[in-house]
Tab-separated table of C-alpha atoms and ligand atoms in Angstrom:
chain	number	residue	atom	x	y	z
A	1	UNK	CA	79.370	118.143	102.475
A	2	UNK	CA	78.176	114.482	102.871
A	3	UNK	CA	81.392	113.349	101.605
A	4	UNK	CA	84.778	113.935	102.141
A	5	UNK	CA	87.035	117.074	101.250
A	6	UNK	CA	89.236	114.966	98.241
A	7	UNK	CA	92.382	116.353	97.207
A	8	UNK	CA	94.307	114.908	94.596
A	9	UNK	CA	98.143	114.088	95.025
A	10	UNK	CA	100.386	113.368	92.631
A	11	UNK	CA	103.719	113.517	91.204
A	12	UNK	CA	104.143	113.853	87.623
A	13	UNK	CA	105.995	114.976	84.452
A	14	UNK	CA	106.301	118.470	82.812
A	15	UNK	CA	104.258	116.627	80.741
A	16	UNK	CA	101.938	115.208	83.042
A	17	UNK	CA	102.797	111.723	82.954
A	18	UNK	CA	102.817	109.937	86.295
A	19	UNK	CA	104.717	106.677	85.198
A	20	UNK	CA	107.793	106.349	83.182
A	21	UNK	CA	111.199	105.738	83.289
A	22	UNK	CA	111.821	109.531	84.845
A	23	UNK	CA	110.322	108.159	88.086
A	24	UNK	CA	113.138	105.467	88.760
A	25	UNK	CA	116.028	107.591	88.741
A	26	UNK	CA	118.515	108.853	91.438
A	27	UNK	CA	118.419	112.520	90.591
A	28	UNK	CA	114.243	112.849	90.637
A	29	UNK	CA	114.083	110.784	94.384
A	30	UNK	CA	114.124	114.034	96.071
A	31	UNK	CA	111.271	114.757	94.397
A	32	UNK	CA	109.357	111.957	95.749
A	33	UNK	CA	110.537	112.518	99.015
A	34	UNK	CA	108.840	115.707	98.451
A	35	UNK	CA	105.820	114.141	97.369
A	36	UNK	CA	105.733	111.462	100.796
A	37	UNK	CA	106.298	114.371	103.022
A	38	UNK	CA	103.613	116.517	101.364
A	39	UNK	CA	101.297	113.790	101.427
A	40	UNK	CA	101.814	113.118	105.470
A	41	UNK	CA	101.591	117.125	106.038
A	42	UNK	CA	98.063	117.330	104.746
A	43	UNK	CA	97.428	115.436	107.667
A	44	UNK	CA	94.219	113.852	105.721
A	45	UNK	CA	92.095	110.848	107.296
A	46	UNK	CA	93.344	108.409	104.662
A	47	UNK	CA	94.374	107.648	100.886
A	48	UNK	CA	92.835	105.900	98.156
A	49	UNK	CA	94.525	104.198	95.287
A	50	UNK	CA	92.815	102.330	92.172
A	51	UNK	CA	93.303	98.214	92.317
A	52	UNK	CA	96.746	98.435	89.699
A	53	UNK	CA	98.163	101.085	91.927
A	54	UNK	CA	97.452	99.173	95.245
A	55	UNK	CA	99.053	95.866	93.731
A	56	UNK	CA	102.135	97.275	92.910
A	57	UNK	CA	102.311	99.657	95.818
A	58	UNK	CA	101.948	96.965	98.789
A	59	UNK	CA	102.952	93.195	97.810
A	60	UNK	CA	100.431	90.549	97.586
A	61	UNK	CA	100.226	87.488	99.346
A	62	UNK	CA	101.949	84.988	97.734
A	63	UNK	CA	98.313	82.857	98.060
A	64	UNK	CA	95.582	84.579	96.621
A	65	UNK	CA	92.694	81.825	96.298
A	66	UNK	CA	90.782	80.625	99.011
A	67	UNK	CA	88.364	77.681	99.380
A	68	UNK	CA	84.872	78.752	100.709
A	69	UNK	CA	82.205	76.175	101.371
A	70	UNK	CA	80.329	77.749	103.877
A	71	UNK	CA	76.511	79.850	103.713
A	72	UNK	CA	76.143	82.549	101.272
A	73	UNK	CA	78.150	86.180	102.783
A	74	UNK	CA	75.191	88.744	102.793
A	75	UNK	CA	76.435	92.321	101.062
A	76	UNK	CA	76.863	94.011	103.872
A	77	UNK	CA	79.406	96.684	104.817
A	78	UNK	CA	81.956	95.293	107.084
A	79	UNK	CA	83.657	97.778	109.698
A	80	UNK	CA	86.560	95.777	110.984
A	81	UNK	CA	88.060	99.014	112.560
A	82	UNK	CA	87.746	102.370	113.305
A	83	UNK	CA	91.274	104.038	112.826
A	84	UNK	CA	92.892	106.568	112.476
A	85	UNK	CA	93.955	106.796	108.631
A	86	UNK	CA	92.950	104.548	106.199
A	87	UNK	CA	94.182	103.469	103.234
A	88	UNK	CA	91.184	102.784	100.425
A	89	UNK	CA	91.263	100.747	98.042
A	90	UNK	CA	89.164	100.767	94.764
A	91	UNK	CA	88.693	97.329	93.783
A	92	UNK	CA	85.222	96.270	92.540
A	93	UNK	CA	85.804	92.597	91.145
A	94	UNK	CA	87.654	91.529	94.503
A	95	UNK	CA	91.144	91.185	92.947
A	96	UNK	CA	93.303	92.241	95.512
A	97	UNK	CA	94.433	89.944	98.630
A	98	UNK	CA	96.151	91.312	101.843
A	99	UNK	CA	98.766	89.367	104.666
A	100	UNK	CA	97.087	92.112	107.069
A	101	UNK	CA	94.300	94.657	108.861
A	102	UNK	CA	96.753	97.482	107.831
A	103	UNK	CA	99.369	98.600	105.633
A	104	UNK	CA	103.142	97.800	106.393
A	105	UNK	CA	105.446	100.855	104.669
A	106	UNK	CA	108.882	101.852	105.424
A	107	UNK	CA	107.320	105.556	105.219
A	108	UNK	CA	105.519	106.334	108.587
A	109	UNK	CA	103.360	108.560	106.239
A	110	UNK	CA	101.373	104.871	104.772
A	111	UNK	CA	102.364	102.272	107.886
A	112	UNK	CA	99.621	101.087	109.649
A	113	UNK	CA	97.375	102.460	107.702
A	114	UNK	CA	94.169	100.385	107.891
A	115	UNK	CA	92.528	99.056	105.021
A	116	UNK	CA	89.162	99.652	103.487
A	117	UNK	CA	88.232	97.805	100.227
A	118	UNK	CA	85.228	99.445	97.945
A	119	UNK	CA	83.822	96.805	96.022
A	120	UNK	CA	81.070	95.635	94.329
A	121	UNK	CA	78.335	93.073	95.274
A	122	UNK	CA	79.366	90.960	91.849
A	123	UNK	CA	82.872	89.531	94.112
A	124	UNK	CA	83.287	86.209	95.006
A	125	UNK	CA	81.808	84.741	98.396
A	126	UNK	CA	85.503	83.564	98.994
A	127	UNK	CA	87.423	86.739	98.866
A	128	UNK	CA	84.905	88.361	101.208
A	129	UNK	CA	85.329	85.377	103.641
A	130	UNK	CA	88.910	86.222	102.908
A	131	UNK	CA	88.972	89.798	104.142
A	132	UNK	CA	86.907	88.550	107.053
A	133	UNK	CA	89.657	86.594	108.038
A	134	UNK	CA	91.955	89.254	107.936
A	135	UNK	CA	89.671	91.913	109.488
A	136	UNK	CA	89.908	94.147	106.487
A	137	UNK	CA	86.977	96.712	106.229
A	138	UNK	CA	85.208	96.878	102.868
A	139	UNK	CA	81.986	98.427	102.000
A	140	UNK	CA	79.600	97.578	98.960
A	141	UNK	CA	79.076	100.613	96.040
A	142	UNK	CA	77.147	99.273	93.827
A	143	UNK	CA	75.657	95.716	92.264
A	144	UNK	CA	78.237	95.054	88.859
A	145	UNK	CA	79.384	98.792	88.272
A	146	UNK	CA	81.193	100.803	91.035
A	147	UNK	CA	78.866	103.684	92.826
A	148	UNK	CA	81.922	106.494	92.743
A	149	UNK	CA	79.741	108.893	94.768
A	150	UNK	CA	78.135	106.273	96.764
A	151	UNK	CA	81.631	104.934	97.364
A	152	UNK	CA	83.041	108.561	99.297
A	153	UNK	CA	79.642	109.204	100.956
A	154	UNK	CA	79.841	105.915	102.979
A	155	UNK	CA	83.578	106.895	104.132
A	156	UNK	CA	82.487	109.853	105.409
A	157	UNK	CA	79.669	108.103	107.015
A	158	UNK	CA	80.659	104.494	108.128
A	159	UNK	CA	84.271	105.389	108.955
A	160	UNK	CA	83.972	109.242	109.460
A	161	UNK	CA	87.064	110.235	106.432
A	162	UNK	CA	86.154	113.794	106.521
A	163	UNK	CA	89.779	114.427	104.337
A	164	UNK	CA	91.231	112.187	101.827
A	165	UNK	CA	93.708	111.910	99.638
A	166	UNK	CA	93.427	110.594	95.937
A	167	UNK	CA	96.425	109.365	95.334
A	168	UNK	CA	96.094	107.607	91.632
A	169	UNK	CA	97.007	106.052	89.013
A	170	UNK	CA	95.410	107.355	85.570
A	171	UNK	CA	92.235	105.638	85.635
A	172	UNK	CA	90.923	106.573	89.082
A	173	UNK	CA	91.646	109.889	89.027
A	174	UNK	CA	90.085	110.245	85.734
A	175	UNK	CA	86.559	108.525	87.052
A	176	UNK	CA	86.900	111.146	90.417
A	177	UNK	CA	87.681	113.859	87.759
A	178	UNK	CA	84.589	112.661	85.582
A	179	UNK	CA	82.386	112.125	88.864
A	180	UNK	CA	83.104	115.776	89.823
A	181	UNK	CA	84.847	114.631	93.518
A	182	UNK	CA	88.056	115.953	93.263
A	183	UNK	CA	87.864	119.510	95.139
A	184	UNK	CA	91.992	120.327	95.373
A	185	UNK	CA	94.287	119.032	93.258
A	186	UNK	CA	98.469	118.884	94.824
A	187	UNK	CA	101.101	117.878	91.824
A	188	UNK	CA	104.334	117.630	92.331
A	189	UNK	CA	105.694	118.258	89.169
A	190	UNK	CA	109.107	116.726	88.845
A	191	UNK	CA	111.656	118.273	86.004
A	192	UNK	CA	111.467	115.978	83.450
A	193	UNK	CA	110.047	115.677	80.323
A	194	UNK	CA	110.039	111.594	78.484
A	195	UNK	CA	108.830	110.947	74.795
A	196	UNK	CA	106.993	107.505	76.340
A	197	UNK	CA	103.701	105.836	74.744
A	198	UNK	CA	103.067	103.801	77.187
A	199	UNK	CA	103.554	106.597	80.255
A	200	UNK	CA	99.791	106.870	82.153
A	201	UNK	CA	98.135	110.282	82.370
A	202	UNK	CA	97.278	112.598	85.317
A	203	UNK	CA	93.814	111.640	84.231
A	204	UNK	CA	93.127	108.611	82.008
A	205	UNK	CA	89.556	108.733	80.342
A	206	UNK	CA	87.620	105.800	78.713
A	207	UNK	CA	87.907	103.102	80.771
A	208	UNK	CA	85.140	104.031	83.196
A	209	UNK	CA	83.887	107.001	81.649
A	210	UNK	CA	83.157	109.105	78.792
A	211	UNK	CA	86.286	109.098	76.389
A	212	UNK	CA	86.072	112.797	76.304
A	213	UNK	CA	84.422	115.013	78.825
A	214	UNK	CA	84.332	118.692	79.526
A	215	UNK	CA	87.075	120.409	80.785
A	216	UNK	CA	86.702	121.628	84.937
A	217	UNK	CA	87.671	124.537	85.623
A	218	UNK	CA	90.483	124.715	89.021
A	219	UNK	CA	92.048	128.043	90.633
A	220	UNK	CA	95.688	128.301	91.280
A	221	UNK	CA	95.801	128.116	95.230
A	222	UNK	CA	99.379	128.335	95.293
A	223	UNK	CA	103.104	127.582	93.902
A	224	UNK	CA	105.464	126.900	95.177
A	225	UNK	CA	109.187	126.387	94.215
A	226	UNK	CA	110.895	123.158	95.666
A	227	UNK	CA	114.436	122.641	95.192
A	228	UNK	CA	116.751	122.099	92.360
A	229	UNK	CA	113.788	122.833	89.470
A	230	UNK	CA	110.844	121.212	91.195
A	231	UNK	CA	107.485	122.680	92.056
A	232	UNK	CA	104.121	122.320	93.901
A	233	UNK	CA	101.178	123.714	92.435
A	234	UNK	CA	97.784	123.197	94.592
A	235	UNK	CA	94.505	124.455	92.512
A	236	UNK	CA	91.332	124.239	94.142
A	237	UNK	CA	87.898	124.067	92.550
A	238	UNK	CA	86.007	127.235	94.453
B	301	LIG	N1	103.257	109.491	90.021
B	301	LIG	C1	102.384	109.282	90.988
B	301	LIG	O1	102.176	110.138	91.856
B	301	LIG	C2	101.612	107.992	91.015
B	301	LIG	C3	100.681	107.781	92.043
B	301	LIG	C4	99.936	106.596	92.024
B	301	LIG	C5	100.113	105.666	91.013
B	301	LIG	N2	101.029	105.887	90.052
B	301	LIG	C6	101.232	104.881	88.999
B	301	LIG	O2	100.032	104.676	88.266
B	301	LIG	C7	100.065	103.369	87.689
B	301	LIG	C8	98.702	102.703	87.759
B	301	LIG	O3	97.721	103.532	87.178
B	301	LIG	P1	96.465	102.952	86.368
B	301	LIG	O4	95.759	104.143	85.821
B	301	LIG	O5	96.937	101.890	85.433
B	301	LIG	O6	95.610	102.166	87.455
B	301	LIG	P2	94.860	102.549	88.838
B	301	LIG	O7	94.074	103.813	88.652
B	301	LIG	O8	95.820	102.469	89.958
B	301	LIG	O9	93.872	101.301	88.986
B	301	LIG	C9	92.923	101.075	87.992
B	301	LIG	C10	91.999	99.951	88.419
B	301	LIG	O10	91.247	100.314	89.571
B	301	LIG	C11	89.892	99.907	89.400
B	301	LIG	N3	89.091	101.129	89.156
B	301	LIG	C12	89.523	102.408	89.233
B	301	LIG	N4	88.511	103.281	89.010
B	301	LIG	C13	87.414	102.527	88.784
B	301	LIG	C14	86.056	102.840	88.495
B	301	LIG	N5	85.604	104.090	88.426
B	301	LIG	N6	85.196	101.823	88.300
B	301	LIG	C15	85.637	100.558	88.379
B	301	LIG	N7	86.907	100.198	88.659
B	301	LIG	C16	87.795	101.180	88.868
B	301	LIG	C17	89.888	98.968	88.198
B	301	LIG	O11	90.271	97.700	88.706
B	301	LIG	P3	90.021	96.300	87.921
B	301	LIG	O12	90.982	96.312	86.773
B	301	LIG	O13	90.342	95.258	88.931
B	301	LIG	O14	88.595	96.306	87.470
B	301	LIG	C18	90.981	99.601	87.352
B	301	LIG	O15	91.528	98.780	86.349
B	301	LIG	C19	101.126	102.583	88.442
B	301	LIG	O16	102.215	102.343	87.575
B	301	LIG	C20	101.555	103.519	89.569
B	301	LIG	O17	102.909	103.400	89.893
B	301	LIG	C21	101.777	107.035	90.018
């Protein structure tokens, strides 16, 4: 495969939500906990989280401009360091601004994680100069619209990713689902069920997509019962 093995994980919903107020409370945290320790058992080569997810995952510096006056930043991919587990983020206009190389977490499962950003060639000279500063990797896929397949091919290739984990929200699995990369799919599906408008999908469509697109077809792997009501279901698409 000249890209890498992509499993999504996620926790959601008996009604396959993966925000709402269900996620905040005291009774569902074993859940999660079931969902961090799954995710550091798959023992992948990194995760990879859309821009919205990454911003309110990891905080932001509290400065996020930066004054460039120096020669035009050729698009070229950057490889600040190899590692071993990344954390990638999908963020084609250059939105997102990091205090570090690597991710700090209380949850050994994300710390250190170092940090590749997939952009496009449309971002600012002064947020590249930016991530130069702070030695974090990006790599270019595509000019204004973002190269999904181009995007996981040069993981596998510049950084060697051979297994990673998509790790949401709505919209980003839903362009992976779209772009057929998603070969495994882990939920955590937490016992809950919320009447909530605003809650995000499993898979949002639209936004970089078609609004509709056929259903693909994914094999039950296994289930598995987790305590107190919870499960993990892992389908797989051969
Ligand atoms: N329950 C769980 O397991 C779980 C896991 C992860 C996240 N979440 C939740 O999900 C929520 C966020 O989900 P979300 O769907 O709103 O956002 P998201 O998928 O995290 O990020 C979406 C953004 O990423 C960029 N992006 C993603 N795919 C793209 C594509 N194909 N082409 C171009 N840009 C692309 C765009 O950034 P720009 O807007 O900058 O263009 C887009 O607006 C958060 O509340 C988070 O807590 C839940």
């Amino acid at each position: 495969m000249d890209r890498p093995y992509i499993i999504c994980h996620m926790a959601m919903s008996l009604d396959g939500k993966v925000t709402g107020d269900f996620l905040e409370k005291s009774e569902y945290g074993k859940f999660i906990e079931d969902y961090y320790r799954i995710h550091r058992e798959y023992g992948a080569d990194g995760f990879l989280c859309g821009r919205v997810t990454m911003e309110g995952s990891f905080p932001q510096p509290s400065v996020t401009t930066q004054e460039y006056d120096g020669p035009p930043i050729a698009r070229e991919d950057y490889i600040a360091e190899k590692a071993a587990f990344y954390a990638v983020a999908i963020d084609p206009k250059g939105k997102l601004w990091w205090s570090n190389r690597a991710i700090s977490d209380p949850d050994e499962g994300y710390d250190g994680a170092h940090i590749i950003e997939v952009l496009t060639e449309s971002v600012p000279d002064a947020f590249l100069a930016h991530l130069r500063d702070k030695e974090v990797s990006y790599l270019f896929a595509g000019k204004t619209e973002l190269n999904l397949p181009l995007a996981v091919q040069k993981l596998k290739d510049l950084f060697g990713i051979e297994k990673l984990l998509l790790e949401g929200g709505g919209i980003v699995n839903g362009s992976f689902l779209q772009e057929d990369l998603i070969d495994e799919i882990s939920l955590v599906v937490i016992p809950a069920a919320e009447c909530n408008e605003n809650a995000i999908p499993l898979f949002k469509t639209g936004k970089y997509g078609a609004k509709t697109a056929p259903a693909k077809p994914f094999h039950l792997k296994e289930a598995k019962r987790l305590n107190d009501d919870g499960l993990w279901l892992i389908y797989s698409k051969n």
